Amino acid sequence: MDFRKILNYSRISFLRNGALGLLNLFHTFFSLKFEPARVYSKITSIIVEPTIRCNLDCITCSKDIRSRTEKDMTFSEFKKIVDQFPYLIKIAIQGVGEPTLNKDLVKMISYVKKKGIYVYLNTNGTLLTPSLSKRLISSGLDLIRLSMDGGTPEIYEKIRRGGSFRKFCQNVKEFMKIKGENSIPEVWTWLVLNRFNVNDLKNAVEMTSKLNIRKMVIQKMHTWGKGREFAEMVDVGKDYVDLNIVKVQIDDFAKEEGIDVTWLSSNVWVGKGDEDLRLRRCQEPWYTTYITVEGLVTPCCVQGTDPRVINFGNIFRGNFNKIWNNQEYREFRKSLKSEAPPKICVNCPGYSQGVLK
């Protein structure tokens, strides 16, 4: 883990809960080190899904995951969730939908910022009006990650169906203009790597630079459990392109442009063999959780996208502390540590990405 992150988490923990906050943070690292079935440390990081509605129809998403409900999370429901986590350090207000569609989003951000919690979100940026941009910046939001997925109109609009590359860039430029010299929120571009944009990454880096953004993150695509057919249609297979060459070229070009590029879990999906992809590093169920718009508690942001597949209980109907160590959660942790992990974790892009591992 980044030493700067440890210092920042320690600072937030102390400011929120004093010595008890630091003690809980120590217990959290203990949980990550030994991975017990029953976790005694209080959770420090959560993802809360404000909506599953979206104004785009991206080819890398699955329509199935948005069929379960049309409701948005209310502000009172959001408060009920957050208030159950006294040791919270970091929260993401995002999910499978577009968070800016929730009318209470800014109110939610402001609420957690008053508690001194680090807050971030991912957005497709297409709904960032000047008015919303001003309110997001004024809310105290720490980080906003802009889903771009392409550096040209042709590639962007092929992937992000229903979106306009021109409108996206216009919104982001206006956002950066309003942000001005303010240190927060940090602004990153975010790309889900697939076979349609793998040869467009240089353009994406160049556009990130033109938008006056200094950081870009590239993550591996999740196939939503759809198996080989969907993967072959969209994902970047080893037979499609040599990612080692692509990574070197993009890293060199990004350095020239002054852009910091992060390849999520690149140690296991660029330049490594299948044996590394099978090596479990995921530690999500020991320190974080994903809570859906319905209040369902799920293991992580990847598997939380469809709680019909797995969930451990509903936070609106019970206390989270009881859910966190119920039999289902404990068995899930045991299974994840075993040589036969849960089926939902097989081929997950986060399976080989951990905190201390």
Short mmCIF file of C-alpha atoms in Angstrom, two decimals:
data_model
loop_
_atom_site.label_atom_id
_atom_site.label_comp_id
_atom_site.label_asym_id
_atom_site.label_seq_id
_atom_site.Cartn_x
_atom_site.Cartn_y
_atom_site.Cartn_z
CA MET A 1 0.00 0.00 0.00
CA ASP A 2 1.10 3.56 -0.75
CA PHE A 3 2.77 5.05 2.36
CA ARG A 4 1.09 8.40 1.67
CA LYS A 5 -2.30 6.69 1.78
CA ILE A 6 -1.46 5.14 5.15
CA LEU A 7 -0.54 8.57 6.52
CA ASN A 8 -3.71 10.12 5.12
CA TYR A 9 -5.92 7.33 6.48
CA SER A 10 -4.23 7.67 9.87
CA ARG A 11 -4.86 11.42 9.86
CA ILE A 12 -8.56 11.00 9.00
CA SER A 13 -8.97 8.22 11.57
CA PHE A 14 -7.42 10.35 14.31
CA LEU A 15 -9.44 13.45 13.43
CA ARG A 16 -12.68 11.45 13.44
CA ASN A 17 -12.16 9.18 16.45
CA GLY A 18 -8.88 10.09 18.14
CA ALA A 19 -6.82 7.22 19.56
CA LEU A 20 -9.72 4.80 19.03
CA GLY A 21 -9.63 5.60 15.32
CA LEU A 22 -5.93 4.77 15.10
CA LEU A 23 -6.50 1.59 17.10
CA ASN A 24 -9.26 0.50 14.71
CA LEU A 25 -7.00 1.24 11.75
CA PHE A 26 -4.36 -1.02 13.32
CA HIS A 27 -7.00 -3.75 13.74
CA THR A 28 -7.95 -3.29 10.08
CA PHE A 29 -4.37 -3.95 8.97
CA PHE A 30 -4.35 -6.95 11.30
CA SER A 31 -7.47 -8.27 9.52
CA LEU A 32 -5.81 -7.76 6.13
CA LYS A 33 -2.67 -9.52 7.30
CA PHE A 34 -4.32 -12.63 8.76
CA GLU A 35 -7.73 -12.64 7.00
CA PRO A 36 -9.86 -14.16 9.78
CA ALA A 37 -13.36 -15.42 9.05
CA ARG A 38 -14.73 -13.14 11.79
CA VAL A 39 -13.54 -9.55 11.43
CA TYR A 40 -13.38 -7.53 14.65
CA SER A 41 -12.20 -4.25 13.17
CA LYS A 42 -14.86 -1.70 12.24
CA ILE A 43 -15.22 -1.12 8.53
CA THR A 44 -13.34 1.90 7.14
CA SER A 45 -14.34 2.04 3.48
CA ILE A 46 -17.67 1.57 1.70
CA ILE A 47 -19.23 2.04 -1.72
CA VAL A 48 -22.84 3.21 -1.79
CA GLU A 49 -24.88 2.91 -4.97
CA PRO A 50 -27.13 5.99 -5.38
CA THR A 51 -28.90 4.72 -8.52
CA ILE A 52 -28.74 2.02 -11.17
CA ARG A 53 -30.30 4.27 -13.81
CA CYS A 54 -28.05 5.47 -16.60
CA ASN A 55 -28.43 7.80 -19.57
CA LEU A 56 -25.97 5.80 -21.72
CA ASP A 57 -25.91 2.26 -23.09
CA CYS A 58 -22.21 1.35 -23.08
CA ILE A 59 -21.12 -1.84 -24.82
CA THR A 60 -19.02 -2.82 -21.79
CA CYS A 61 -22.06 -2.82 -19.48
CA SER A 62 -24.79 -5.39 -19.04
CA LYS A 63 -28.45 -4.37 -19.34
CA ASP A 64 -29.41 -7.25 -17.06
CA ILE A 65 -27.94 -5.56 -14.01
CA ARG A 66 -30.27 -2.57 -14.39
CA SER A 67 -33.47 -4.59 -14.58
CA ARG A 68 -33.87 -5.17 -10.86
CA THR A 69 -35.28 -1.75 -9.80
CA GLU A 70 -35.97 1.79 -10.99
CA LYS A 71 -35.71 3.50 -7.60
CA ASP A 72 -32.99 5.91 -6.53
CA MET A 73 -31.57 5.97 -3.01
CA THR A 74 -33.10 8.75 -0.93
CA PHE A 75 -31.07 11.10 1.23
CA SER A 76 -32.63 9.67 4.39
CA GLU A 77 -31.66 6.14 3.31
CA PHE A 78 -28.13 7.33 2.59
CA LYS A 79 -27.89 8.89 6.06
CA LYS A 80 -29.15 5.69 7.64
CA ILE A 81 -26.30 3.82 5.95
CA VAL A 82 -23.50 6.27 6.70
CA ASP A 83 -24.49 6.68 10.35
CA GLN A 84 -23.86 2.97 10.91
CA PHE A 85 -20.14 3.41 10.13
CA PRO A 86 -18.53 5.56 12.87
CA TYR A 87 -14.99 4.66 11.75
CA LEU A 88 -15.50 5.41 8.08
CA ILE A 89 -12.46 6.93 6.33
CA LYS A 90 -13.48 6.76 2.69
CA ILE A 91 -16.71 6.45 0.74
CA ALA A 92 -17.51 6.16 -2.95
CA ILE A 93 -20.97 7.30 -4.01
CA GLN A 94 -21.32 5.37 -7.24
CA GLY A 95 -22.46 2.09 -8.72
CA VAL A 96 -23.64 0.59 -11.96
CA GLY A 97 -25.74 3.68 -12.74
CA GLU A 98 -24.83 7.32 -13.39
CA PRO A 99 -24.64 8.98 -9.93
CA THR A 100 -25.45 12.48 -11.21
CA LEU A 101 -28.98 11.23 -12.00
CA ASN A 102 -29.71 11.11 -8.27
CA LYS A 103 -31.14 14.51 -7.29
CA ASP A 104 -29.68 14.21 -3.77
CA LEU A 105 -26.09 13.48 -4.84
CA VAL A 106 -24.62 16.83 -3.79
CA LYS A 107 -26.52 16.67 -0.51
CA MET A 108 -25.04 13.21 0.13
CA ILE A 109 -21.51 14.42 -0.55
CA SER A 110 -21.93 17.42 1.73
CA TYR A 111 -23.25 15.21 4.52
CA VAL A 112 -20.20 12.91 4.60
CA LYS A 113 -17.77 15.81 4.16
CA LYS A 114 -19.15 17.37 7.36
CA LYS A 115 -18.00 14.18 9.06
CA GLY A 116 -14.49 14.57 7.62
CA ILE A 117 -14.76 11.54 5.33
CA TYR A 118 -12.90 11.29 2.00
CA VAL A 119 -15.47 11.01 -0.81
CA TYR A 120 -15.15 10.24 -4.52
CA LEU A 121 -17.24 9.14 -7.47
CA ASN A 122 -17.13 7.99 -11.08
CA THR A 123 -19.32 9.77 -13.63
CA ASN A 124 -19.72 9.66 -17.39
CA GLY A 125 -19.61 13.47 -17.34
CA THR A 126 -22.39 13.91 -19.88
CA LEU A 127 -24.73 15.56 -17.34
CA LEU A 128 -22.18 17.98 -15.87
CA THR A 129 -23.97 21.27 -16.42
CA PRO A 130 -22.23 24.43 -15.16
CA SER A 131 -24.72 24.55 -12.28
CA LEU A 132 -24.08 20.95 -11.20
CA SER A 133 -20.33 21.39 -11.63
CA LYS A 134 -20.36 24.40 -9.28
CA ARG A 135 -22.34 22.50 -6.66
CA LEU A 136 -20.10 19.42 -6.86
CA ILE A 137 -16.96 21.53 -6.48
CA SER A 138 -18.48 23.48 -3.56
CA SER A 139 -19.62 20.28 -1.83
CA GLY A 140 -16.07 19.33 -0.84
CA LEU A 141 -15.87 16.33 -3.18
CA ASP A 142 -12.30 14.98 -3.01
CA LEU A 143 -12.03 13.13 -6.32
CA ILE A 144 -14.06 12.86 -9.51
CA ARG A 145 -13.18 10.17 -12.07
CA LEU A 146 -14.46 10.78 -15.58
CA SER A 147 -15.31 7.71 -17.63
CA MET A 148 -13.93 8.45 -21.07
CA ASP A 149 -13.09 5.14 -22.81
CA GLY A 150 -11.96 6.81 -26.03
CA GLY A 151 -9.88 9.71 -27.29
CA THR A 152 -11.76 10.30 -30.54
CA PRO A 153 -15.47 10.75 -31.37
CA GLU A 154 -15.51 7.53 -33.38
CA ILE A 155 -14.21 5.29 -30.58
CA TYR A 156 -15.88 7.11 -27.69
CA GLU A 157 -19.33 7.03 -29.28
CA LYS A 158 -18.92 3.42 -30.42
CA ILE A 159 -18.32 2.35 -26.81
CA ARG A 160 -20.43 4.87 -24.90
CA ARG A 161 -23.60 4.52 -26.96
CA GLY A 162 -25.89 7.52 -26.61
CA GLY A 163 -23.03 9.81 -25.61
CA SER A 164 -21.48 12.72 -27.51
CA PHE A 165 -17.71 13.07 -27.40
CA ARG A 166 -18.00 16.78 -28.20
CA LYS A 167 -20.47 17.29 -25.33
CA PHE A 168 -18.32 15.27 -22.92
CA CYS A 169 -15.23 17.36 -23.69
CA GLN A 170 -17.21 20.59 -23.50
CA ASN A 171 -18.59 19.64 -20.07
CA VAL A 172 -15.18 18.66 -18.73
CA LYS A 173 -13.53 21.85 -20.00
CA GLU A 174 -16.24 23.90 -18.27
CA PHE A 175 -15.81 21.85 -15.08
CA MET A 176 -12.06 22.48 -15.07
CA LYS A 177 -12.63 26.17 -15.71
CA ILE A 178 -15.01 26.43 -12.73
CA LYS A 179 -12.64 24.42 -10.55
CA GLY A 180 -9.85 26.86 -11.36
CA GLU A 181 -6.99 26.73 -8.87
CA ASN A 182 -8.94 24.78 -6.24
CA SER A 183 -6.98 21.74 -5.06
CA ILE A 184 -10.11 19.59 -4.87
CA PRO A 185 -11.69 17.74 -6.35
CA GLU A 186 -8.87 15.89 -8.02
CA VAL A 187 -9.89 15.03 -11.57
CA TRP A 188 -8.91 11.84 -13.38
CA THR A 189 -9.96 10.27 -16.66
CA TRP A 190 -10.94 6.60 -16.47
CA LEU A 191 -10.87 4.02 -19.26
CA VAL A 192 -12.16 0.46 -19.35
CA LEU A 193 -9.80 -1.31 -21.72
CA ASN A 194 -11.49 -3.26 -24.51
CA ARG A 195 -10.73 -4.31 -28.09
CA PHE A 196 -12.31 -1.16 -29.50
CA ASN A 197 -10.13 1.34 -27.63
CA VAL A 198 -6.87 -0.57 -27.15
CA ASN A 199 -5.47 1.10 -30.27
CA ASP A 200 -6.93 4.49 -29.32
CA LEU A 201 -5.12 4.91 -26.00
CA LYS A 202 -2.61 7.41 -27.37
CA ASN A 203 -5.50 9.66 -28.44
CA ALA A 204 -7.04 9.24 -24.99
CA VAL A 205 -3.80 10.34 -23.32
CA GLU A 206 -3.58 13.31 -25.67
CA MET A 207 -7.18 14.33 -24.96
CA THR A 208 -6.61 13.97 -21.20
CA SER A 209 -3.75 16.44 -21.57
CA LYS A 210 -5.87 18.85 -23.63
CA LEU A 211 -8.53 18.77 -20.93
CA ASN A 212 -5.85 19.88 -18.44
CA ILE A 213 -6.13 16.64 -16.48
CA ARG A 214 -2.92 15.06 -15.26
CA LYS A 215 -3.96 11.51 -14.35
CA MET A 216 -5.52 8.67 -16.32
CA VAL A 217 -6.46 5.19 -15.05
CA ILE A 218 -6.84 2.14 -17.29
CA GLN A 219 -8.68 -0.85 -15.89
CA LYS A 220 -9.35 -4.32 -17.24
CA MET A 221 -12.88 -5.04 -18.35
CA HIS A 222 -15.27 -7.15 -16.29
CA THR A 223 -17.32 -9.57 -18.38
CA TRP A 224 -20.25 -9.63 -15.90
CA GLY A 225 -20.18 -13.42 -15.76
CA LYS A 226 -21.30 -13.64 -19.38
CA GLY A 227 -18.50 -16.01 -20.23
CA ARG A 228 -16.48 -16.63 -23.38
CA GLU A 229 -18.90 -15.24 -25.99
CA PHE A 230 -19.12 -11.76 -24.44
CA ALA A 231 -15.38 -11.74 -23.66
CA GLU A 232 -14.44 -12.59 -27.23
CA MET A 233 -16.77 -9.87 -28.49
CA VAL A 234 -15.50 -7.02 -26.30
CA ASP A 235 -12.55 -7.93 -24.04
CA VAL A 236 -8.89 -7.71 -25.08
CA GLY A 237 -7.70 -11.29 -25.35
CA LYS A 238 -4.07 -12.38 -25.52
CA ASP A 239 -4.62 -13.34 -29.14
CA TYR A 240 -5.84 -9.85 -30.00
CA VAL A 241 -2.93 -7.59 -29.02
CA ASP A 242 0.33 -7.71 -27.06
CA LEU A 243 -0.44 -5.56 -24.02
CA ASN A 244 3.24 -5.48 -23.06
CA ILE A 245 4.01 -3.46 -26.19
CA VAL A 246 0.91 -1.29 -25.78
CA LYS A 247 1.76 -0.48 -22.16
CA VAL A 248 5.35 0.52 -22.92
CA GLN A 249 4.25 2.75 -25.82
CA ILE A 250 1.49 4.45 -23.82
CA ASP A 251 3.65 4.94 -20.72
CA ASP A 252 6.38 6.59 -22.82
CA PHE A 253 3.90 8.85 -24.62
CA ALA A 254 2.11 9.76 -21.38
CA LYS A 255 5.42 10.76 -19.82
CA GLU A 256 6.03 13.14 -22.72
CA GLU A 257 2.55 14.61 -22.23
CA GLY A 258 3.00 14.94 -18.47
CA ILE A 259 0.23 12.44 -17.71
CA ASP A 260 0.43 9.94 -14.87
CA VAL A 261 -1.05 6.67 -16.18
CA THR A 262 -2.06 3.90 -13.78
CA TRP A 263 -2.83 0.43 -15.12
CA LEU A 264 -5.01 -1.20 -12.47
CA SER A 265 -3.58 -4.56 -11.43
CA SER A 266 -1.15 -4.37 -14.36
CA ASN A 267 1.22 -6.68 -12.53
CA VAL A 268 -1.15 -9.55 -13.20
CA TRP A 269 -2.74 -8.79 -16.58
CA VAL A 270 0.12 -7.24 -18.48
CA GLY A 271 3.12 -9.44 -19.06
CA LYS A 272 2.11 -12.22 -16.69
CA GLY A 273 0.94 -15.74 -17.30
CA ASP A 274 -2.29 -17.52 -16.42
CA GLU A 275 -0.80 -18.72 -13.14
CA ASP A 276 -0.62 -15.13 -11.90
CA LEU A 277 -4.24 -14.51 -12.89
CA ARG A 278 -5.20 -17.46 -10.71
CA LEU A 279 -3.29 -16.09 -7.70
CA ARG A 280 -5.77 -14.61 -5.23
CA ARG A 281 -4.89 -11.15 -3.92
CA CYS A 282 -8.41 -9.80 -3.35
CA GLN A 283 -9.05 -8.71 0.26
CA GLU A 284 -12.33 -6.83 -0.17
CA PRO A 285 -14.41 -8.78 2.39
CA TRP A 286 -11.97 -7.90 5.18
CA TYR A 287 -12.18 -4.10 5.02
CA THR A 288 -14.90 -2.83 2.69
CA THR A 289 -18.37 -3.51 1.33
CA TYR A 290 -20.70 -2.44 -1.47
CA ILE A 291 -24.25 -1.40 -0.58
CA THR A 292 -26.82 -1.32 -3.35
CA VAL A 293 -29.60 1.17 -3.92
CA GLU A 294 -31.98 -1.32 -2.27
CA GLY A 295 -29.74 -1.54 0.83
CA LEU A 296 -28.35 -4.99 0.02
CA VAL A 297 -24.87 -5.65 1.40
CA THR A 298 -22.56 -7.30 -1.15
CA PRO A 299 -18.84 -8.21 -1.22
CA CYS A 300 -17.45 -5.56 -3.55
CA CYS A 301 -18.06 -3.14 -6.41
CA VAL A 302 -17.72 -5.88 -9.01
CA GLN A 303 -20.04 -8.49 -7.50
CA GLY A 304 -22.32 -5.87 -5.97
CA THR A 305 -23.52 -4.95 -9.43
CA ASP A 306 -26.11 -7.72 -9.20
CA PRO A 307 -27.15 -8.52 -5.60
CA ARG A 308 -29.51 -11.18 -6.94
CA VAL A 309 -26.39 -13.31 -7.41
CA ILE A 310 -24.98 -12.69 -3.92
CA ASN A 311 -25.81 -10.55 -0.90
CA PHE A 312 -25.45 -10.96 2.86
CA GLY A 313 -28.51 -9.05 4.07
CA ASN A 314 -30.29 -5.70 3.90
CA ILE A 315 -28.89 -2.79 5.91
CA PHE A 316 -32.31 -1.10 5.94
CA ARG A 317 -33.77 -4.08 7.78
CA GLY A 318 -30.99 -4.79 10.24
CA ASN A 319 -27.79 -3.60 11.87
CA PHE A 320 -24.69 -3.73 9.66
CA ASN A 321 -22.49 -5.07 12.48
CA LYS A 322 -24.62 -8.23 12.56
CA ILE A 323 -24.48 -8.57 8.78
CA TRP A 324 -20.68 -8.02 8.68
CA ASN A 325 -20.01 -11.20 10.66
CA ASN A 326 -23.07 -13.31 9.92
CA GLN A 327 -22.61 -16.90 8.81
CA GLU A 328 -22.88 -16.08 5.09
CA TYR A 329 -20.14 -13.43 5.26
CA ARG A 330 -17.85 -15.66 7.32
CA GLU A 331 -18.31 -18.57 4.92
CA PHE A 332 -17.62 -16.28 1.97
CA ARG A 333 -14.31 -15.18 3.51
CA LYS A 334 -13.32 -18.79 4.17
CA SER A 335 -14.19 -19.75 0.62
CA LEU A 336 -12.24 -16.84 -0.86
CA LYS A 337 -9.14 -17.96 1.05
CA SER A 338 -9.49 -21.55 -0.09
CA GLU A 339 -8.22 -23.28 -3.20
CA ALA A 340 -11.82 -23.37 -4.46
CA PRO A 341 -12.98 -19.72 -4.34
CA PRO A 342 -16.61 -18.69 -4.94
CA LYS A 343 -17.68 -19.06 -8.57
CA ILE A 344 -18.47 -15.36 -8.80
CA CYS A 345 -14.82 -14.57 -8.07
CA VAL A 346 -13.42 -16.65 -10.92
CA ASN A 347 -12.30 -14.44 -13.81
CA CYS A 348 -13.08 -11.31 -11.81
CA PRO A 349 -10.63 -8.49 -12.71
CA GLY A 350 -10.21 -7.74 -9.01
CA TYR A 351 -9.38 -11.31 -7.95
CA SER A 352 -5.67 -10.74 -8.47
CA GLN A 353 -5.63 -7.22 -7.02
CA GLY A 354 -5.19 -6.73 -3.29
CA VAL A 355 -4.19 -4.28 -0.56
CA LEU A 356 -1.38 -5.98 1.32
CA LYS A 357 -0.82 -8.89 -1.07
#
